[in-house]
Amino acid sequence: MAKKVGLNGWLQRVRETGEHSDVVVRVTGEEFRLHMLPLRNESGYFRDLPSSSNGIEQVDEKTGCKLVNIHHLPGGVEGFAIAVNMCYLIKPSFTVKNVALVCAAAEFLAMEDVTESARKFMHSNIFSHWRYCVNYLQNYTRIGSPVDEYVEFRCQKVLATACVKCFTEIKHVSAPSAYISGPLTAVPPKQSSSACQTLTELLVQVCSLPDIYAAEIINTLVDSDVNLNLKCRQGRNVRRWLESVIDDECQSDKARCYVLLCLSRMLLKNAPTKRPWMELSSQYWCSLLEHADQLLPLLGDPLKERLIGVKAMLEEKIGESLNEMDEYLRDYKFGPDTLMSLVEYYISMGEYTEQSLEEIAGDVDRFLWFYANECSISVDAFISLVKAFPPSARDCHDTIYGAIEKLISTAPNCSAEEQQQLWSLIDHFKLSPSVNERALNNPVFLSQPEILESVLLHHSQELAKVDDTDGRHLRHIMQKVINASLKLLEENSRRSREILELQRQYGELLGCRSQMLNPEGIVDLLGKQHHSNLSQNSSLQRESETEESEISDSPSLATVSSTVLGSGRRRLAEMFRDDMADCSSASC
């Protein structure tokens, strides 16, 4: 006697075999031989199909059954097959990968029970923990159904809530002592329970999601009540924690950018509106700006534009509070443009003291040496950073002098004019004795007329203090006077030739070349004058080498030095008067 089969077994058998089928459903080219009774019992879509063949209902030519074509069904063949099986009382085979497809197909076919079962599965296996949501969103492909919005909204809500909870529960945002750098994989249970470790993992995972999800979760987190300014006062290893998160844990520039955007916006949102602005959180502010400065060249639009806006706000807030920092500014790796912005904001506030200005100028000078050593700054940027401070902010120019030396040696394309501009930044009287001695042996530095004049004045004062009978000492100082005088005359001649060349070009532009003086005649005259000065200086040197008895009968060498210095000054004044007269005649 044949064993009796229950209703459930019979429905499953006819679903698998297609026996007694009275309808063929065609989905994306694939046909399903089904039965209208269980379909109409479960699906509002099939209940609403017309019973007459008036253009919507068709007949399959092979089987003579009704034919239903469903075009562009959300969830596709896989979602439809599982949803239909539930109409035949077959237990659904939900997985994390197919549950959204089934839910989308069930919603389209108006299968309420199937939709409810799919959503219960999502709540138990996806929305129950933030790690499940991260994994799901990382691999989720949009279906083109209202299910997309439902799934994404629920996952984002779970992740945002978890982020707010982590930031709320943690006392200080800082790296634990047992922090392991590197990608967050296989974390031991003890470390996994750490609040800071959980925050690190969650933040990195959220910022590694596709843009559409990461941006929305970050917006929700920024709009929350978390005050990051209070959370970072002041774990002394905040900077190390940020380095671990951004440099080690994040595996892409996009993730690094979203971490910076999230933390910076949270910090800026609750920033104090009056001094002290940074208080004990300067380490946090400056570390974020440091990483943003380094990351910007690696990004493309539109993330780059968003980070530029946040970076500008950080620069303004930090720049206005440079005197409130609890660390040295030089401890951070800011680029020249970023450093210039900070200095400009600070100077523009006008609320600085001489001491604070001197300290910040000293930090900037060390930055300049670092930039010069790395050849990472242009001459114009170098000059702008030096001139950003008033002259009174620096009592010593030793660091700037060393930075200029280093920049010229590391920048082979630095022109003679640029070198002159750099050396003109140095105040000869603010150099220490050892650096000053080195500077006076630097021919490029020494070629500046004002430096030469100060050297001549110095030697003249030395001569005035030395006894005329000390022949050796006098000869040594006199030789320095002669060399400085020659250098001064040579520099004056060079500048005069440059002025004459400018006159010639200006005359050509005005069509007044006939009104200009003959440059060659003036150059010849300067050459003869220079030759005469050389002869005169040679004779002075020979006289200085005579015996001490002869020195005592000759005029005082201090008087000779003053004469040479006065002659140089008069010659310089005459040249400039002649040049001004020539320029006036050319402009006529």
XYZ file of C-alpha atoms in Angstrom, residues 6 28 57 133 175 252 266 271 282 285 294 345 350 378 395 454 463 471 474 499-500 506 538 562 579 583-585:
28
model
C 0.786 15.194 3.430
C 14.594 37.356 -17.239
C -2.478 37.226 -19.847
C 26.888 45.839 9.067
C 46.464 54.741 22.221
C 43.859 53.579 1.542
C 33.996 66.933 15.337
C 35.704 74.402 19.499
C 46.764 71.432 20.834
C 44.630 69.945 16.500
C 50.805 65.417 4.031
C 46.855 84.215 11.166
C 47.841 91.381 16.926
C 61.288 77.980 -2.851
C 67.866 88.710 18.415
C 79.906 98.195 8.051
C 92.698 101.197 13.508
C 103.383 97.572 12.580
C 98.460 97.656 11.544
C 71.645 100.898 -14.106
C 73.130 101.909 -17.452
C 64.190 102.272 -21.252
C 98.863 98.917 -3.931
C 89.011 107.115 7.197
C 72.687 107.778 -12.478
C 67.624 108.576 -15.769
C 66.023 112.032 -15.772
C 67.466 112.932 -19.180
